[in-house]
């Protein structure tokens, strides 16, 4: 997600460095926009080094990119921490005399503000009034903490801890994204397969893969929140993940590819949107031993594998009128072909409407709470990107579901 972090000229500006760290580590792109005063507390090199992006304070630098409009337009979330009494007043008044206030005026993304100032400034009627007006306009103003302030005094006005600010800001974004998708899928049936299939070798061993099913389960939750009737085929997803899903999702548990195929066929026949997020085994053992296989001296073991059916290909072949089929591609790439190029080739080859691609090279994604995906759409001329989403799997799923839903109901 593209996050703009506004930093204004308060003593707590140094704490914003930690906020940049937390957001970057969660995989977000962070553009720091400090005020002139903020740079008197913490210099531009700190922000540039931590964020990996250029820093400027005024609207007259890099004019060719029209940044005073562009930064706000491209933002998914604008967070201002710390926000001075002065910045609250300027934002309330609609003043746009620097890059940060211009960005706030142009963005349609959620705006989260974390004020920090002396208690007297916080309780001054002017500030109280500014906060009331900002909240009434939909700006999310975090209540300051109480504690040690600049100098010896203490009281309400202290900047909350960086992690608390980040958690609040991300929850605001999640809520806003869910609101935007809410009702979009009312009356639609969505079928999602998730997890990873297992092919038994004997009663205790199997050939499997590293897919946890977190992403697919989060997609099912997002589709449910968007108003859809949801069926989730769960291929070996941990029960704690399934238990966290909202009630009302029809969960069908499967183990093998053959079992998954049978549920997919049955459910796809009634679904408006089919999302194949499960990691399906391409091969299964030709024979499954009826009892636990024993080691045979020092001899090695050769297992014959046979191909499993291509479930996605079968669904595309039997596609219902108006049905949207979404494939998933977890690619590592190869020395000759990048992971992104492989995904583009896959959507053209598989002829599904959309493809959610993630780069899983180097152990990225599997089993983690964060992910980075690109949604591709198939057109007459090949694959086109509909959006890149990075962050917590739950947040990414809301954005991906929103993209799928908008494409499907178009
Ligand atoms: C040492 C020092 C600490 C300050 N701390 C704060 C503060 O925590 N909160 C605040 O609202 N203003 C604080 N100020 C005042 C702001 O820096 C001043 O209002 C400035 O104009 C804010 O500019 P900006 O809102 O464009 O960043 C402080 C000033 C100084 C000199």
PDB file of N, CA and C in Angstrom, residues 31-90:
ATOM      1  N   UNK A  31       6.002   7.369   1.739  1.00  0.00           N
ATOM      2  CA  UNK A  31       6.511   8.658   1.270  1.00  0.00           C
ATOM      3  C   UNK A  31       6.398   9.638   2.438  1.00  0.00           C
ATOM      4  N   UNK A  32       7.544  10.060   2.971  1.00  0.00           N
ATOM      5  CA  UNK A  32       7.510  10.985   4.105  1.00  0.00           C
ATOM      6  C   UNK A  32       7.407  12.409   3.566  1.00  0.00           C
ATOM      7  N   UNK A  33       6.412  13.149   4.066  1.00  0.00           N
ATOM      8  CA  UNK A  33       6.268  14.553   3.676  1.00  0.00           C
ATOM      9  C   UNK A  33       6.339  15.390   4.960  1.00  0.00           C
ATOM     10  N   UNK A  34       7.535  15.907   5.265  1.00  0.00           N
ATOM     11  CA  UNK A  34       7.652  16.708   6.489  1.00  0.00           C
ATOM     12  C   UNK A  34       7.290  18.171   6.207  1.00  0.00           C
ATOM     13  N   UNK A  35       7.005  18.921   7.270  1.00  0.00           N
ATOM     14  CA  UNK A  35       6.881  20.370   7.110  1.00  0.00           C
ATOM     15  C   UNK A  35       8.275  20.966   7.280  1.00  0.00           C
ATOM     16  N   UNK A  36       8.415  22.253   6.925  1.00  0.00           N
ATOM     17  CA  UNK A  36       9.700  22.942   7.131  1.00  0.00           C
ATOM     18  C   UNK A  36      10.109  22.846   8.598  1.00  0.00           C
ATOM     19  N   UNK A  37       9.122  23.080   9.490  1.00  0.00           N
ATOM     20  CA  UNK A  37       9.440  23.037  10.935  1.00  0.00           C
ATOM     21  C   UNK A  37       9.899  21.655  11.357  1.00  0.00           C
ATOM     22  N   UNK A  38       9.288  20.607  10.784  1.00  0.00           N
ATOM     23  CA  UNK A  38       9.658  19.240  11.164  1.00  0.00           C
ATOM     24  C   UNK A  38      11.134  18.991  10.877  1.00  0.00           C
ATOM     25  N   UNK A  39      11.627  19.576   9.777  1.00  0.00           N
ATOM     26  CA  UNK A  39      13.035  19.356   9.415  1.00  0.00           C
ATOM     27  C   UNK A  39      13.992  20.050  10.382  1.00  0.00           C
ATOM     28  N   UNK A  40      13.464  20.956  11.218  1.00  0.00           N
ATOM     29  CA  UNK A  40      14.325  21.567  12.237  1.00  0.00           C
ATOM     30  C   UNK A  40      14.513  20.604  13.408  1.00  0.00           C
ATOM     31  N   UNK A  41      13.631  19.615  13.499  1.00  0.00           N
ATOM     32  CA  UNK A  41      13.733  18.606  14.577  1.00  0.00           C
ATOM     33  C   UNK A  41      14.483  17.362  14.082  1.00  0.00           C
ATOM     34  N   UNK A  42      14.102  16.866  12.891  1.00  0.00           N
ATOM     35  CA  UNK A  42      14.769  15.684  12.311  1.00  0.00           C
ATOM     36  C   UNK A  42      15.021  15.995  10.832  1.00  0.00           C
ATOM     37  N   UNK A  43      16.261  15.825  10.379  1.00  0.00           N
ATOM     38  CA  UNK A  43      16.639  16.252   9.024  1.00  0.00           C
ATOM     39  C   UNK A  43      16.179  15.316   7.914  1.00  0.00           C
ATOM     40  N   UNK A  44      16.147  15.872   6.689  1.00  0.00           N
ATOM     41  CA  UNK A  44      15.698  15.111   5.508  1.00  0.00           C
ATOM     42  C   UNK A  44      16.477  13.808   5.296  1.00  0.00           C
ATOM     43  N   UNK A  45      17.817  13.775   5.544  1.00  0.00           N
ATOM     44  CA  UNK A  45      18.527  12.504   5.293  1.00  0.00           C
ATOM     45  C   UNK A  45      17.947  11.332   6.084  1.00  0.00           C
ATOM     46  N   UNK A  46      17.480  11.581   7.298  1.00  0.00           N
ATOM     47  CA  UNK A  46      16.892  10.499   8.104  1.00  0.00           C
ATOM     48  C   UNK A  46      15.668   9.936   7.391  1.00  0.00           C
ATOM     49  N   UNK A  47      14.785  10.825   6.938  1.00  0.00           N
ATOM     50  CA  UNK A  47      13.547  10.363   6.280  1.00  0.00           C
ATOM     51  C   UNK A  47      13.850   9.672   4.956  1.00  0.00           C
ATOM     52  N   UNK A  48      14.813  10.256   4.216  1.00  0.00           N
ATOM     53  CA  UNK A  48      15.137   9.671   2.905  1.00  0.00           C
ATOM     54  C   UNK A  48      15.764   8.292   3.056  1.00  0.00           C
ATOM     55  N   UNK A  49      16.664   8.160   4.031  1.00  0.00           N
ATOM     56  CA  UNK A  49      17.341   6.873   4.223  1.00  0.00           C
ATOM     57  C   UNK A  49      16.348   5.811   4.721  1.00  0.00           C
ATOM     58  N   UNK A  50      15.478   6.194   5.630  1.00  0.00           N
ATOM     59  CA  UNK A  50      14.540   5.201   6.187  1.00  0.00           C
ATOM     60  C   UNK A  50      13.453   4.807   5.196  1.00  0.00           C
ATOM     61  N   UNK A  51      12.982   5.787   4.412  1.00  0.00           N
ATOM     62  CA  UNK A  51      11.854   5.501   3.509  1.00  0.00           C
ATOM     63  C   UNK A  51      12.325   5.045   2.141  1.00  0.00           C
ATOM     64  N   UNK A  52      13.567   5.414   1.791  1.00  0.00           N
ATOM     65  CA  UNK A  52      14.062   5.085   0.450  1.00  0.00           C
ATOM     66  C   UNK A  52      13.447   5.989  -0.613  1.00  0.00           C
ATOM     67  N   UNK A  53      12.865   7.109  -0.197  1.00  0.00           N
ATOM     68  CA  UNK A  53      12.252   8.034  -1.166  1.00  0.00           C
ATOM     69  C   UNK A  53      12.691   9.463  -0.878  1.00  0.00           C
ATOM     70  N   UNK A  54      12.669  10.289  -1.951  1.00  0.00           N
ATOM     71  CA  UNK A  54      13.071  11.692  -1.815  1.00  0.00           C
ATOM     72  C   UNK A  54      12.112  12.427  -0.885  1.00  0.00           C
ATOM     73  N   UNK A  55      12.635  13.460  -0.265  1.00  0.00           N
ATOM     74  CA  UNK A  55      11.829  14.249   0.671  1.00  0.00           C
ATOM     75  C   UNK A  55      11.838  15.706   0.229  1.00  0.00           C
ATOM     76  N   UNK A  56      10.689  16.331   0.243  1.00  0.00           N
ATOM     77  CA  UNK A  56      10.603  17.766  -0.014  1.00  0.00           C
ATOM     78  C   UNK A  56       9.449  18.320   0.796  1.00  0.00           C
ATOM     79  N   UNK A  57       9.483  19.617   1.012  1.00  0.00           N
ATOM     80  CA  UNK A  57       8.451  20.213   1.871  1.00  0.00           C
ATOM     81  C   UNK A  57       7.538  21.171   1.111  1.00  0.00           C
ATOM     82  N   UNK A  58       8.023  21.687  -0.031  1.00  0.00           N
ATOM     83  CA  UNK A  58       7.244  22.733  -0.714  1.00  0.00           C
ATOM     84  C   UNK A  58       6.658  22.222  -2.023  1.00  0.00           C
ATOM     85  N   UNK A  59       5.767  23.022  -2.604  1.00  0.00           N
ATOM     86  CA  UNK A  59       5.089  22.581  -3.826  1.00  0.00           C
ATOM     87  C   UNK A  59       5.855  22.976  -5.093  1.00  0.00           C
ATOM     88  N   UNK A  60       6.982  23.688  -4.930  1.00  0.00           N
ATOM     89  CA  UNK A  60       7.683  24.188  -6.113  1.00  0.00           C
ATOM     90  C   UNK A  60       8.898  23.347  -6.512  1.00  0.00           C
ATOM     91  N   UNK A  61       9.104  22.204  -5.854  1.00  0.00           N
ATOM     92  CA  UNK A  61      10.181  21.296  -6.253  1.00  0.00           C
ATOM     93  C   UNK A  61       9.540  20.165  -7.066  1.00  0.00           C
ATOM     94  N   UNK A  62      10.267  19.658  -8.064  1.00  0.00           N
ATOM     95  CA  UNK A  62       9.761  18.594  -8.958  1.00  0.00           C
ATOM     96  C   UNK A  62       8.376  18.932  -9.509  1.00  0.00           C
ATOM     97  N   UNK A  63       8.283  20.163  -9.999  1.00  0.00           N
ATOM     98  CA  UNK A  63       6.993  20.656 -10.497  1.00  0.00           C
ATOM     99  C   UNK A  63       6.517  19.841 -11.701  1.00  0.00           C
ATOM    100  N   UNK A  64       7.497  19.295 -12.478  1.00  0.00           N
ATOM    101  CA  UNK A  64       7.112  18.535 -13.680  1.00  0.00           C
ATOM    102  C   UNK A  64       6.227  17.332 -13.346  1.00  0.00           C
ATOM    103  N   UNK A  65       6.342  16.816 -12.106  1.00  0.00           N
ATOM    104  CA  UNK A  65       5.504  15.672 -11.711  1.00  0.00           C
ATOM    105  C   UNK A  65       4.196  16.115 -11.044  1.00  0.00           C
ATOM    106  N   UNK A  66       4.014  17.417 -10.872  1.00  0.00           N
ATOM    107  CA  UNK A  66       2.837  17.988 -10.198  1.00  0.00           C
ATOM    108  C   UNK A  66       2.594  17.246  -8.875  1.00  0.00           C
ATOM    109  N   UNK A  67       3.632  17.218  -8.077  1.00  0.00           N
ATOM    110  CA  UNK A  67       3.580  16.400  -6.868  1.00  0.00           C
ATOM    111  C   UNK A  67       2.568  16.882  -5.835  1.00  0.00           C
ATOM    112  N   UNK A  68       2.228  18.181  -5.851  1.00  0.00           N
ATOM    113  CA  UNK A  68       1.293  18.662  -4.818  1.00  0.00           C
ATOM    114  C   UNK A  68      -0.087  18.028  -4.991  1.00  0.00           C
ATOM    115  N   UNK A  69      -0.324  17.451  -6.199  1.00  0.00           N
ATOM    116  CA  UNK A  69      -1.588  16.758  -6.460  1.00  0.00           C
ATOM    117  C   UNK A  69      -1.348  15.242  -6.479  1.00  0.00           C
ATOM    118  N   UNK A  70      -0.242  14.858  -7.152  1.00  0.00           N
ATOM    119  CA  UNK A  70       0.036  13.440  -7.397  1.00  0.00           C
ATOM    120  C   UNK A  70       0.181  12.610  -6.119  1.00  0.00           C
ATOM    121  N   UNK A  71       0.888  13.151  -5.135  1.00  0.00           N
ATOM    122  CA  UNK A  71       1.157  12.368  -3.916  1.00  0.00           C
ATOM    123  C   UNK A  71      -0.151  11.998  -3.228  1.00  0.00           C
ATOM    124  N   UNK A  72      -1.054  12.952  -3.134  1.00  0.00           N
ATOM    125  CA  UNK A  72      -2.355  12.699  -2.499  1.00  0.00           C
ATOM    126  C   UNK A  72      -3.203  11.748  -3.321  1.00  0.00           C
ATOM    127  N   UNK A  73      -3.147  11.918  -4.652  1.00  0.00           N
ATOM    128  CA  UNK A  73      -3.969  11.056  -5.524  1.00  0.00           C
ATOM    129  C   UNK A  73      -3.528   9.604  -5.462  1.00  0.00           C
ATOM    130  N   UNK A  74      -2.211   9.391  -5.358  1.00  0.00           N
ATOM    131  CA  UNK A  74      -1.701   8.017  -5.379  1.00  0.00           C
ATOM    132  C   UNK A  74      -1.727   7.343  -4.014  1.00  0.00           C
ATOM    133  N   UNK A  75      -2.034   8.107  -2.961  1.00  0.00           N
ATOM    134  CA  UNK A  75      -1.978   7.550  -1.596  1.00  0.00           C
ATOM    135  C   UNK A  75      -3.162   6.632  -1.326  1.00  0.00           C
ATOM    136  N   UNK A  76      -2.876   5.539  -0.602  1.00  0.00           N
ATOM    137  CA  UNK A  76      -3.953   4.682  -0.094  1.00  0.00           C
ATOM    138  C   UNK A  76      -4.323   5.105   1.322  1.00  0.00           C
ATOM    139  N   UNK A  77      -3.391   5.811   1.957  1.00  0.00           N
ATOM    140  CA  UNK A  77      -3.610   6.235   3.347  1.00  0.00           C
ATOM    141  C   UNK A  77      -2.669   7.417   3.611  1.00  0.00           C
ATOM    142  N   UNK A  78      -3.203   8.465   4.270  1.00  0.00           N
ATOM    143  CA  UNK A  78      -2.352   9.588   4.698  1.00  0.00           C
ATOM    144  C   UNK A  78      -2.363   9.596   6.219  1.00  0.00           C
ATOM    145  N   UNK A  79      -1.160   9.490   6.789  1.00  0.00           N
ATOM    146  CA  UNK A  79      -1.023   9.482   8.252  1.00  0.00           C
ATOM    147  C   UNK A  79      -0.143  10.665   8.644  1.00  0.00           C
ATOM    148  N   UNK A  80      -0.619  11.499   9.575  1.00  0.00           N
ATOM    149  CA  UNK A  80       0.204  12.619  10.044  1.00  0.00           C
ATOM    150  C   UNK A  80       0.537  12.381  11.504  1.00  0.00           C
ATOM    151  N   UNK A  81       1.815  12.181  11.789  1.00  0.00           N
ATOM    152  CA  UNK A  81       2.251  11.882  13.159  1.00  0.00           C
ATOM    153  C   UNK A  81       3.693  12.352  13.342  1.00  0.00           C
ATOM    154  N   UNK A  82       3.959  13.246  14.256  1.00  0.00           N
ATOM    155  CA  UNK A  82       2.993  13.948  15.084  1.00  0.00           C
ATOM    156  C   UNK A  82       2.334  15.080  14.305  1.00  0.00           C
ATOM    157  N   UNK A  83       1.122  15.441  14.707  1.00  0.00           N
ATOM    158  CA  UNK A  83       0.440  16.591  14.103  1.00  0.00           C
ATOM    159  C   UNK A  83       0.450  17.727  15.127  1.00  0.00           C
ATOM    160  N   UNK A  84       1.031  18.855  14.731  1.00  0.00           N
ATOM    161  CA  UNK A  84       1.075  20.017  15.637  1.00  0.00           C
ATOM    162  C   UNK A  84      -0.289  20.702  15.695  1.00  0.00           C
ATOM    163  N   UNK A  85      -0.449  21.560  16.695  1.00  0.00           N
ATOM    164  CA  UNK A  85      -1.663  22.384  16.800  1.00  0.00           C
ATOM    165  C   UNK A  85      -1.787  23.227  15.531  1.00  0.00           C
ATOM    166  N   UNK A  86      -0.639  23.739  15.076  1.00  0.00           N
ATOM    167  CA  UNK A  86      -0.621  24.579  13.876  1.00  0.00           C
ATOM    168  C   UNK A  86      -1.104  23.806  12.649  1.00  0.00           C
ATOM    169  N   UNK A  87      -0.643  22.545  12.484  1.00  0.00           N
ATOM    170  CA  UNK A  87      -1.051  21.784  11.289  1.00  0.00           C
ATOM    171  C   UNK A  87      -2.539  21.448  11.340  1.00  0.00           C
ATOM    172  N   UNK A  88      -3.073  21.188  12.543  1.00  0.00           N
ATOM    173  CA  UNK A  88      -4.520  20.916  12.652  1.00  0.00           C
ATOM    174  C   UNK A  88      -5.305  22.140  12.188  1.00  0.00           C
ATOM    175  N   UNK A  89      -4.838  23.322  12.597  1.00  0.00           N
ATOM    176  CA  UNK A  89      -5.536  24.567  12.235  1.00  0.00           C
ATOM    177  C   UNK A  89      -5.474  24.798  10.728  1.00  0.00           C
ATOM    178  N   UNK A  90      -4.295  24.528  10.160  1.00  0.00           N
ATOM    179  CA  UNK A  90      -4.155  24.765   8.706  1.00  0.00           C
ATOM    180  C   UNK A  90      -4.993  23.771   7.904  1.00  0.00           C
TER     181      UNK A  90
END
